mmCIF file of C-alpha atoms and ligand atoms in Angstrom:
data_model
loop_
_atom_site.group_PDB
_atom_site.id
_atom_site.type_symbol
_atom_site.label_atom_id
_atom_site.label_comp_id
_atom_site.label_asym_id
_atom_site.label_seq_id
_atom_site.Cartn_x
_atom_site.Cartn_y
_atom_site.Cartn_z
ATOM 1 C CA MET A 25 0.000 0.000 0.000
ATOM 2 C CA ILE A 26 1.133 3.539 -0.773
ATOM 3 C CA ASP A 27 -0.598 5.397 2.029
ATOM 4 C CA LEU A 28 -1.153 9.091 1.286
ATOM 5 C CA ARG A 29 -4.183 9.527 3.552
ATOM 6 C CA SER A 30 -2.145 11.587 5.999
ATOM 7 C CA ASP A 31 1.275 12.028 7.563
ATOM 8 C CA THR A 32 -0.373 10.769 10.774
ATOM 9 C CA VAL A 33 -0.039 7.231 9.386
ATOM 10 C CA THR A 34 3.745 7.264 9.828
ATOM 11 C CA LYS A 35 5.161 4.570 12.068
ATOM 12 C CA PRO A 36 8.003 5.054 14.561
ATOM 13 C CA THR A 37 11.556 4.605 13.294
ATOM 14 C CA PRO A 38 13.908 1.936 14.721
ATOM 15 C CA ALA A 39 15.745 4.704 16.621
ATOM 16 C CA MET A 40 12.457 5.766 18.210
ATOM 17 C CA ARG A 41 11.583 2.223 19.192
ATOM 18 C CA ARG A 42 14.998 1.812 20.844
ATOM 19 C CA ALA A 43 14.663 5.143 22.664
ATOM 20 C CA MET A 44 11.182 4.143 23.864
ATOM 21 C CA ALA A 45 12.417 0.806 25.188
ATOM 22 C CA GLU A 46 15.259 2.442 27.068
ATOM 23 C CA ALA A 47 13.501 5.600 28.279
ATOM 24 C CA GLU A 48 13.896 6.633 31.898
ATOM 25 C CA VAL A 49 10.445 7.269 33.295
ATOM 26 C CA GLY A 50 8.611 8.551 36.363
ATOM 27 C CA ASP A 51 5.146 9.833 37.232
ATOM 28 C CA ASP A 52 4.670 12.919 35.076
ATOM 29 C CA VAL A 53 1.638 14.162 37.027
ATOM 30 C CA TYR A 54 4.150 14.572 39.880
ATOM 31 C CA GLY A 55 6.521 16.221 37.374
ATOM 32 C CA GLU A 56 8.914 13.296 37.892
ATOM 33 C CA ASP A 57 9.351 11.877 34.416
ATOM 34 C CA PRO A 58 12.880 12.866 33.360
ATOM 35 C CA THR A 59 12.277 12.124 29.682
ATOM 36 C CA VAL A 60 9.101 14.229 29.566
ATOM 37 C CA ASN A 61 10.919 17.038 31.384
ATOM 38 C CA PHE A 62 13.774 16.806 28.890
ATOM 39 C CA LEU A 63 11.371 16.935 25.926
ATOM 40 C CA GLU A 64 9.467 19.895 27.359
ATOM 41 C CA ALA A 65 12.682 21.872 27.871
ATOM 42 C CA MET A 66 13.770 20.993 24.345
ATOM 43 C CA VAL A 67 10.448 22.117 22.840
ATOM 44 C CA ALA A 68 10.462 25.381 24.805
ATOM 45 C CA GLU A 69 13.963 26.084 23.542
ATOM 46 C CA ARG A 70 13.147 25.232 19.913
ATOM 47 C CA LEU A 71 10.075 27.455 20.013
ATOM 48 C CA GLY A 72 11.736 30.305 21.923
ATOM 49 C CA LYS A 73 9.153 30.127 24.722
ATOM 50 C CA GLU A 74 9.555 30.025 28.504
ATOM 51 C CA ALA A 75 7.968 26.614 28.941
ATOM 52 C CA ALA A 76 6.239 23.717 27.214
ATOM 53 C CA LEU A 77 3.886 20.880 28.128
ATOM 54 C CA PHE A 78 3.643 17.387 26.614
ATOM 55 C CA VAL A 79 0.089 16.449 25.624
ATOM 56 C CA PRO A 80 -1.409 13.337 23.981
ATOM 57 C CA SER A 81 -2.643 14.939 20.746
ATOM 58 C CA GLY A 82 -2.777 18.069 18.637
ATOM 59 C CA THR A 83 -6.492 18.290 19.296
ATOM 60 C CA MET A 84 -5.902 18.357 23.039
ATOM 61 C CA GLY A 85 -3.072 20.869 22.611
ATOM 62 C CA ASN A 86 -5.411 23.243 20.806
ATOM 63 C CA LEU A 87 -8.255 22.641 23.252
ATOM 64 C CA ILE A 88 -6.255 23.314 26.399
ATOM 65 C CA SER A 89 -4.683 26.376 24.779
ATOM 66 C CA VAL A 90 -8.116 27.811 24.024
ATOM 67 C CA LEU A 91 -9.355 26.881 27.531
ATOM 68 C CA SER A 92 -6.302 28.564 29.071
ATOM 69 C CA HIS A 93 -6.925 31.840 27.222
ATOM 70 C CA CYS A 94 -10.732 32.006 27.246
ATOM 71 C CA GLY A 95 -13.558 31.594 29.734
ATOM 72 C CA ARG A 96 -17.132 30.519 29.009
ATOM 73 C CA GLY A 97 -18.892 32.922 26.647
ATOM 74 C CA ASP A 98 -15.658 34.509 25.459
ATOM 75 C CA GLU A 99 -15.087 34.718 21.735
ATOM 76 C CA MET A 100 -12.236 33.433 19.589
ATOM 77 C CA ILE A 101 -11.553 34.601 16.030
ATOM 78 C CA LEU A 102 -10.464 31.844 13.666
ATOM 79 C CA GLY A 103 -10.573 30.773 10.043
ATOM 80 C CA ASP A 104 -13.495 28.960 8.454
ATOM 81 C CA GLN A 105 -11.044 26.371 7.104
ATOM 82 C CA SER A 106 -9.132 25.892 10.342
ATOM 83 C CA HIS A 107 -8.620 22.485 11.922
ATOM 84 C CA ILE A 108 -9.943 23.787 15.245
ATOM 85 C CA PHE A 109 -13.214 24.772 13.547
ATOM 86 C CA HIS A 110 -13.569 21.721 11.302
ATOM 87 C CA TYR A 111 -12.038 18.672 12.883
ATOM 88 C CA GLU A 112 -11.970 18.961 16.664
ATOM 89 C CA GLN A 113 -15.527 17.996 17.558
ATOM 90 C CA GLY A 114 -16.305 21.631 18.341
ATOM 91 C CA GLY A 115 -14.392 20.965 21.569
ATOM 92 C CA SER A 116 -13.698 24.582 22.466
ATOM 93 C CA ALA A 117 -17.461 25.287 22.329
ATOM 94 C CA ALA A 118 -18.567 21.950 23.779
ATOM 95 C CA VAL A 119 -16.079 21.787 26.635
ATOM 96 C CA GLY A 120 -15.123 25.414 27.137
ATOM 97 C CA GLY A 121 -18.230 27.334 26.060
ATOM 98 C CA VAL A 122 -15.994 29.421 23.785
ATOM 99 C CA HIS A 123 -17.865 31.179 21.007
ATOM 100 C CA PRO A 124 -16.239 30.834 17.558
ATOM 101 C CA ARG A 125 -16.138 33.928 15.329
ATOM 102 C CA ILE A 126 -15.388 32.561 11.891
ATOM 103 C CA LEU A 127 -13.644 34.575 9.173
ATOM 104 C CA PRO A 128 -12.976 33.297 5.643
ATOM 105 C CA ASN A 129 -9.535 31.799 5.168
ATOM 106 C CA ARG A 130 -7.917 32.990 1.973
ATOM 107 C CA GLY A 131 -6.334 30.365 -0.276
ATOM 108 C CA ASP A 132 -2.920 30.995 1.288
ATOM 109 C CA GLY A 133 -4.186 30.179 4.793
ATOM 110 C CA THR A 134 -4.244 33.790 5.976
ATOM 111 C CA LEU A 135 -7.094 35.838 7.424
ATOM 112 C CA ASP A 136 -7.550 39.385 6.192
ATOM 113 C CA LEU A 137 -6.166 41.823 8.778
ATOM 114 C CA ALA A 138 -8.932 44.379 8.206
ATOM 115 C CA GLN A 139 -11.554 41.660 8.688
ATOM 116 C CA ILE A 140 -9.906 40.541 11.915
ATOM 117 C CA GLU A 141 -9.880 44.089 13.200
ATOM 118 C CA GLU A 142 -13.513 44.559 12.275
ATOM 119 C CA ALA A 143 -14.462 41.322 14.045
ATOM 120 C CA ILE A 144 -12.933 42.383 17.359
ATOM 121 C CA ARG A 145 -15.833 43.316 19.618
ATOM 122 C CA GLY A 146 -16.219 46.660 21.253
ATOM 123 C CA ASP A 147 -17.217 47.083 24.871
ATOM 124 C CA ASN A 148 -20.971 46.578 24.610
ATOM 125 C CA GLU A 149 -23.246 44.548 26.853
ATOM 126 C CA HIS A 150 -24.747 42.774 23.825
ATOM 127 C CA TYR A 151 -21.469 41.233 22.701
ATOM 128 C CA PRO A 152 -19.305 38.396 23.882
ATOM 129 C CA VAL A 153 -15.779 39.444 24.861
ATOM 130 C CA THR A 154 -13.154 38.801 22.180
ATOM 131 C CA ARG A 155 -10.135 37.099 23.778
ATOM 132 C CA LEU A 156 -8.230 35.138 21.200
ATOM 133 C CA ILE A 157 -7.136 34.927 17.571
ATOM 134 C CA ALA A 158 -6.081 31.513 16.262
ATOM 135 C CA LEU A 159 -3.924 30.889 13.171
ATOM 136 C CA GLU A 160 -2.758 27.603 11.629
ATOM 137 C CA ASN A 161 0.723 26.999 10.154
ATOM 138 C CA THR A 162 1.040 25.109 7.890
ATOM 139 C CA HIS A 163 -2.601 25.357 6.941
ATOM 140 C CA ASN A 164 -4.054 21.909 6.392
ATOM 141 C CA ARG A 165 -7.248 22.655 4.439
ATOM 142 C CA CYS A 166 -5.499 25.427 2.520
ATOM 143 C CA GLY A 167 -3.206 22.847 0.925
ATOM 144 C CA GLY A 168 -0.374 22.930 3.456
ATOM 145 C CA ALA A 169 0.081 26.671 2.872
ATOM 146 C CA VAL A 170 2.832 28.369 4.871
ATOM 147 C CA LEU A 171 2.216 31.576 6.824
ATOM 148 C CA THR A 172 5.193 33.920 6.721
ATOM 149 C CA PRO A 173 6.777 35.487 9.812
ATOM 150 C CA ALA A 174 5.828 38.955 8.518
ATOM 151 C CA TYR A 175 2.159 37.990 8.330
ATOM 152 C CA ILE A 176 2.157 36.296 11.737
ATOM 153 C CA ASP A 177 3.886 39.312 13.281
ATOM 154 C CA SER A 178 1.230 41.602 11.849
ATOM 155 C CA VAL A 179 -1.561 39.499 13.386
ATOM 156 C CA GLY A 180 0.389 39.425 16.667
ATOM 157 C CA ALA A 181 0.688 43.217 16.651
ATOM 158 C CA LEU A 182 -3.037 43.538 16.020
ATOM 159 C CA ALA A 183 -3.819 41.123 18.842
ATOM 160 C CA GLN A 184 -1.551 42.990 21.201
ATOM 161 C CA ALA A 185 -2.999 46.372 20.278
ATOM 162 C CA HIS A 186 -6.433 45.067 21.295
ATOM 163 C CA GLY A 187 -5.341 43.136 24.384
ATOM 164 C CA LEU A 188 -6.028 39.767 22.725
ATOM 165 C CA LYS A 189 -3.990 36.555 22.764
ATOM 166 C CA LEU A 190 -2.644 34.822 19.647
ATOM 167 C CA HIS A 191 -2.596 31.029 19.416
ATOM 168 C CA ILE A 192 -0.937 29.147 16.568
ATOM 169 C CA ASP A 193 -1.986 25.616 15.678
ATOM 170 C CA GLY A 194 1.452 24.475 14.573
ATOM 171 C CA ALA A 195 0.660 20.791 14.078
ATOM 172 C CA ARG A 196 2.938 21.105 11.022
ATOM 173 C CA LEU A 197 5.012 24.086 12.146
ATOM 174 C CA TRP A 198 8.146 22.034 11.422
ATOM 175 C CA ASN A 199 7.090 21.777 7.770
ATOM 176 C CA ALA A 200 6.573 25.541 7.632
ATOM 177 C CA ALA A 201 10.016 26.156 9.137
ATOM 178 C CA VAL A 202 11.725 23.811 6.671
ATOM 179 C CA ALA A 203 9.822 25.243 3.692
ATOM 180 C CA LEU A 204 10.754 28.820 4.640
ATOM 181 C CA GLY A 205 14.267 28.073 5.886
ATOM 182 C CA GLU A 206 13.295 29.839 9.137
ATOM 183 C CA SER A 207 13.631 28.700 12.731
ATOM 184 C CA PRO A 208 10.386 27.463 14.318
ATOM 185 C CA ALA A 209 10.964 30.043 17.077
ATOM 186 C CA ARG A 210 10.910 32.882 14.556
ATOM 187 C CA LEU A 211 7.575 31.663 13.198
ATOM 188 C CA VAL A 212 5.902 31.759 16.619
ATOM 189 C CA ALA A 213 7.662 34.810 18.070
ATOM 190 C CA ALA A 214 4.409 36.813 18.072
ATOM 191 C CA ALA A 215 2.281 34.004 19.516
ATOM 192 C CA ASP A 216 1.191 33.695 23.144
ATOM 193 C CA SER A 217 0.739 29.977 22.689
ATOM 194 C CA VAL A 218 1.555 27.365 20.095
ATOM 195 C CA SER A 219 0.726 23.695 19.704
ATOM 196 C CA VAL A 220 3.055 21.398 17.768
ATOM 197 C CA CYS A 221 2.839 17.714 16.845
ATOM 198 C CA PHE A 222 5.451 14.956 16.818
ATOM 199 C CA SER A 223 3.129 12.335 15.374
ATOM 200 C CA LYS A 224 2.639 13.735 11.869
ATOM 201 C CA GLY A 225 5.555 14.263 9.487
ATOM 202 C CA LEU A 226 8.057 13.625 12.296
ATOM 203 C CA ALA A 227 6.769 10.035 12.599
ATOM 204 C CA ALA A 228 6.599 9.695 16.384
ATOM 205 C CA PRO A 229 3.790 7.312 17.355
ATOM 206 C CA VAL A 230 1.963 9.684 19.740
ATOM 207 C CA GLY A 231 2.220 13.163 21.122
ATOM 208 C CA SER A 232 2.099 16.905 20.816
ATOM 209 C CA ALA A 233 3.170 19.847 22.945
ATOM 210 C CA VAL A 234 1.999 23.326 23.773
ATOM 211 C CA ALA A 235 4.405 26.154 24.545
ATOM 212 C CA GLY A 236 4.170 29.690 25.883
ATOM 213 C CA SER A 237 4.907 31.705 29.010
ATOM 214 C CA HIS A 238 5.294 30.103 32.465
ATOM 215 C CA GLU A 239 1.909 31.571 33.327
ATOM 216 C CA PHE A 240 0.274 30.047 30.235
ATOM 217 C CA ILE A 241 1.820 26.631 30.877
ATOM 218 C CA ARG A 242 0.716 26.709 34.530
ATOM 219 C CA LYS A 243 -2.890 27.137 33.349
ATOM 220 C CA ALA A 244 -2.487 24.669 30.486
ATOM 221 C CA ARG A 245 -1.235 22.038 32.937
ATOM 222 C CA ARG A 246 -4.418 22.391 34.982
ATOM 223 C CA MET A 247 -6.545 22.254 31.816
ATOM 224 C CA ARG A 248 -4.695 19.152 30.623
ATOM 225 C CA LYS A 249 -5.607 17.469 33.910
ATOM 226 C CA GLN A 250 -9.204 18.627 33.613
ATOM 227 C CA VAL A 251 -9.668 17.010 30.214
ATOM 228 C CA GLY A 252 -7.951 13.817 31.324
ATOM 229 C CA GLY A 253 -4.615 14.353 29.615
ATOM 230 C CA GLY A 254 -2.365 14.003 32.664
ATOM 231 C CA MET A 255 -0.222 10.996 31.778
ATOM 232 C CA ARG A 256 1.937 8.965 34.126
ATOM 233 C CA GLN A 257 5.079 7.192 32.796
ATOM 234 C CA ALA A 258 4.777 9.183 29.572
ATOM 235 C CA GLY A 259 8.541 9.135 29.054
ATOM 236 C CA VAL A 260 8.142 6.109 26.786
ATOM 237 C CA LEU A 261 6.231 8.409 24.427
ATOM 238 C CA ALA A 262 8.333 11.510 25.000
ATOM 239 C CA ALA A 263 11.471 9.498 24.136
ATOM 240 C CA ALA A 264 10.173 8.986 20.607
ATOM 241 C CA ALA A 265 9.307 12.683 20.355
ATOM 242 C CA VAL A 266 12.889 13.609 21.321
ATOM 243 C CA VAL A 267 14.195 11.420 18.490
ATOM 244 C CA ALA A 268 11.602 12.994 16.182
ATOM 245 C CA LEU A 269 12.911 16.485 16.925
ATOM 246 C CA GLU A 270 16.552 15.465 16.702
ATOM 247 C CA GLN A 271 16.407 13.341 13.554
ATOM 248 C CA MET A 272 13.237 13.924 11.580
ATOM 249 C CA VAL A 273 12.812 17.659 11.024
ATOM 250 C CA ASP A 274 15.330 18.359 8.251
ATOM 251 C CA ARG A 275 14.176 15.388 6.181
ATOM 252 C CA LEU A 276 10.712 16.974 5.787
ATOM 253 C CA ALA A 277 12.269 18.654 2.730
ATOM 254 C CA GLU A 278 12.054 15.229 1.031
ATOM 255 C CA ASP A 279 8.302 15.083 1.694
ATOM 256 C CA HIS A 280 7.955 18.567 0.209
ATOM 257 C CA ALA A 281 9.925 17.603 -2.908
ATOM 258 C CA ASN A 282 7.786 14.469 -3.320
ATOM 259 C CA ALA A 283 4.600 16.524 -2.941
ATOM 260 C CA ALA A 284 5.787 18.976 -5.607
ATOM 261 C CA GLN A 285 6.580 16.084 -7.940
ATOM 262 C CA LEU A 286 3.181 14.537 -7.274
ATOM 263 C CA ALA A 287 1.390 17.842 -7.879
ATOM 264 C CA HIS A 288 3.140 18.411 -11.203
ATOM 265 C CA GLY A 289 2.431 14.836 -12.320
ATOM 266 C CA LEU A 290 -1.245 15.021 -11.359
ATOM 267 C CA ALA A 291 -1.717 18.433 -12.959
ATOM 268 C CA ALA A 292 -0.670 16.972 -16.312
ATOM 269 C CA ILE A 293 -3.436 14.315 -16.217
ATOM 270 C CA ASN A 294 -6.584 14.926 -18.192
ATOM 271 C CA GLY A 295 -9.504 14.958 -15.760
ATOM 272 C CA ILE A 296 -7.491 16.192 -12.763
ATOM 273 C CA ALA A 297 -7.360 19.850 -11.746
ATOM 274 C CA LEU A 298 -4.878 21.498 -9.448
ATOM 275 C CA ASP A 299 -2.365 24.301 -9.525
ATOM 276 C CA PRO A 300 0.983 22.740 -8.626
ATOM 277 C CA ASN A 301 2.407 26.159 -7.786
ATOM 278 C CA THR A 302 0.206 26.285 -4.695
ATOM 279 C CA VAL A 303 1.887 23.205 -3.204
ATOM 280 C CA SER A 304 4.671 24.325 -0.881
ATOM 281 C CA THR A 305 4.832 21.580 1.768
ATOM 282 C CA ASN A 306 3.583 17.981 2.012
ATOM 283 C CA ILE A 307 -0.164 18.322 1.325
ATOM 284 C CA VAL A 308 -1.653 18.044 -2.162
ATOM 285 C CA TYR A 309 -5.344 18.661 -2.776
ATOM 286 C CA PHE A 310 -6.643 17.908 -6.238
ATOM 287 C CA ASP A 311 -10.023 17.782 -7.950
ATOM 288 C CA VAL A 312 -11.304 15.078 -10.261
ATOM 289 C CA THR A 313 -13.099 16.868 -13.072
ATOM 290 C CA LYS A 314 -13.719 14.025 -15.498
ATOM 291 C CA PRO A 315 -17.474 13.687 -16.170
ATOM 292 C CA GLY A 316 -19.037 10.808 -14.241
ATOM 293 C CA TRP A 317 -16.295 10.784 -11.614
ATOM 294 C CA THR A 318 -16.495 11.725 -7.956
ATOM 295 C CA ALA A 319 -13.725 11.899 -5.413
ATOM 296 C CA ALA A 320 -15.148 8.860 -3.614
ATOM 297 C CA LYS A 321 -15.110 6.855 -6.870
ATOM 298 C CA LEU A 322 -11.518 7.805 -7.642
ATOM 299 C CA SER A 323 -10.438 7.097 -4.048
ATOM 300 C CA ALA A 324 -11.987 3.598 -4.302
ATOM 301 C CA ALA A 325 -10.410 2.967 -7.725
ATOM 302 C CA LEU A 326 -6.977 3.963 -6.381
ATOM 303 C CA ALA A 327 -7.374 1.761 -3.312
ATOM 304 C CA GLU A 328 -7.898 -1.236 -5.593
ATOM 305 C CA GLN A 329 -4.472 -0.483 -7.049
ATOM 306 C CA GLY A 330 -2.863 -0.107 -3.618
ATOM 307 C CA VAL A 331 -2.927 3.697 -3.373
ATOM 308 C CA LEU A 332 -4.734 5.329 -0.450
ATOM 309 C CA ALA A 333 -5.884 8.960 -0.709
ATOM 310 C CA ASN A 334 -8.875 10.424 1.111
ATOM 311 C CA ALA A 335 -11.829 12.063 -0.581
ATOM 312 C CA THR A 336 -12.336 15.354 1.262
ATOM 313 C CA GLY A 337 -15.169 16.764 -0.837
ATOM 314 C CA ALA A 338 -17.483 15.770 -3.679
ATOM 315 C CA GLN A 339 -14.712 16.200 -6.261
ATOM 316 C CA ARG A 340 -11.683 16.813 -4.042
ATOM 317 C CA LEU A 341 -9.050 14.409 -2.775
ATOM 318 C CA ARG A 342 -6.087 14.899 -0.468
ATOM 319 C CA ALA A 343 -2.690 13.227 -0.723
ATOM 320 C CA VAL A 344 -0.137 13.798 2.031
ATOM 321 C CA THR A 345 3.468 12.772 1.459
ATOM 322 C CA ASN A 346 5.307 11.343 4.416
ATOM 323 C CA TYR A 347 8.324 9.420 5.716
ATOM 324 C CA HIS A 348 7.287 6.128 4.119
ATOM 325 C CA ILE A 349 6.737 7.559 0.623
ATOM 326 C CA THR A 350 9.565 7.382 -1.921
ATOM 327 C CA GLY A 351 10.111 9.019 -5.304
ATOM 328 C CA ASP A 352 9.241 5.668 -6.925
ATOM 329 C CA ASP A 353 5.956 5.641 -5.031
ATOM 330 C CA ILE A 354 5.131 9.089 -6.398
ATOM 331 C CA ARG A 355 5.753 7.940 -9.977
ATOM 332 C CA ARG A 356 3.529 4.920 -9.351
ATOM 333 C CA VAL A 357 0.733 7.063 -7.888
ATOM 334 C CA ILE A 358 0.749 9.378 -10.913
ATOM 335 C CA ALA A 359 0.579 6.364 -13.248
ATOM 336 C CA VAL A 360 -2.229 4.738 -11.227
ATOM 337 C CA VAL A 361 -4.341 7.911 -11.271
ATOM 338 C CA ALA A 362 -3.829 8.345 -15.017
ATOM 339 C CA GLU A 363 -4.712 4.684 -15.678
ATOM 340 C CA ALA A 364 -7.792 4.766 -13.453
ATOM 341 C CA LEU A 365 -9.227 7.758 -15.288
ATOM 342 C CA ASP A 366 -8.242 6.361 -18.660
ATOM 343 C CA ARG A 367 -9.679 2.883 -18.138
ATOM 344 C CA GLN A 368 -13.267 3.856 -17.422
ATOM 345 C CA HIS A 369 -14.777 6.313 -19.866
HETATM 346 N N1 TLP B 24 -5.124 16.522 11.200
HETATM 347 C C1 TLP B 24 -5.519 15.222 10.690
HETATM 348 C C2 TLP B 24 -7.034 15.102 10.627
HETATM 349 O O1 TLP B 24 -7.593 15.466 11.846
HETATM 350 C C3 TLP B 24 -7.658 15.924 9.549
HETATM 351 C C4 TLP B 24 -4.897 15.024 9.324
HETATM 352 O O2 TLP B 24 -4.902 13.875 8.862
HETATM 353 O O3 TLP B 24 -4.387 15.994 8.736
HETATM 354 N N2 TLP B 24 -4.101 20.691 13.758
HETATM 355 C C5 TLP B 24 -3.936 20.400 12.453
HETATM 356 C C6 TLP B 24 -3.609 21.482 11.509
HETATM 357 C C7 TLP B 24 -4.063 19.070 12.013
HETATM 358 O O4 TLP B 24 -3.923 18.812 10.717
HETATM 359 C C8 TLP B 24 -4.356 18.059 12.937
HETATM 360 C C9 TLP B 24 -4.555 16.629 12.493
HETATM 361 C C10 TLP B 24 -4.516 18.414 14.281
HETATM 362 C C11 TLP B 24 -4.373 19.745 14.664
HETATM 363 C C12 TLP B 24 -4.897 17.408 15.347
HETATM 364 O O5 TLP B 24 -3.911 16.536 15.672
HETATM 365 P P1 TLP B 24 -4.236 15.136 16.393
HETATM 366 O O6 TLP B 24 -4.669 14.216 15.309
HETATM 367 O O7 TLP B 24 -2.947 14.777 17.031
HETATM 368 O O8 TLP B 24 -5.300 15.390 17.389
#
């Protein structure tokens, strides 16, 4: 199987498995797991923040960040294509009572600054209180688009001018950093909190982290406990995340090159539509435009040939390159898509 459903499907490397087997552990709810403590210090340093906290998933990292910044009835401004809005079970509303104020994401993953400013509530007894702006980098549903430091800084300045907090969902921040040739810390300099994942392109089996000020992490730690994310001998998981950060970040460039190759190959197929110039990291969205075809039909036809790609809309599919995908796999995928569309008229 050539599995392009996500980079979440990556399996731990031999080095990770060794590190997991040998990890020193303790009870992390007591703050006594040396491997978790080591990982958290490493993440804080890489992200240029005072402190970090290991959490089980990106979804929980985003949730506890929102819960740490906002109280019930407070409002958060975020994109209509954001992962927090689409794919997290409405957790910030369901668990935290946080009101989402949705703005349209532009194709490049950004929100319009003027629209953000206009959405910030004034002091009026009719309105909820705006507390938070959330960005996503890279932007999943915007095709893995990368937000630049200049853009993020401008949103940060706006947030600060209005006394708001800025959270960045950086599940794939490492991809953004590699694509831009920037440090991850530079990309989140303006953020009050950031969540990052080890279990996507970096191939660790489990785990994410949030980072921010000591004060933010103190609250986030309580929120993690509240939602049941306090883990005990979590060092076995953190050990794999340490290896992920040490060994797996730079190689993301290979995933990006494979995605670019895939996008160019697909764009040349009759009955497929995408603009390969919009692909800058490891996510490729493409539309099947051949009459009589839907995304679900193409996804099923590809699966029969050993290629997995999710249908994400009526005509749209997503392919995500990852650690297990080679250049040969990409050539095979392009051929399989072309054959599938060619075979059935
Ligand atoms: N995204 C998954 C699915 O949930 C869609 C994927 O396959 O891409 N933020 C962003 C931007 C994400 O893409 C994801 C996972 C998360 C947060 C959540 O991470 P987990 O799965 O660890 O909860």
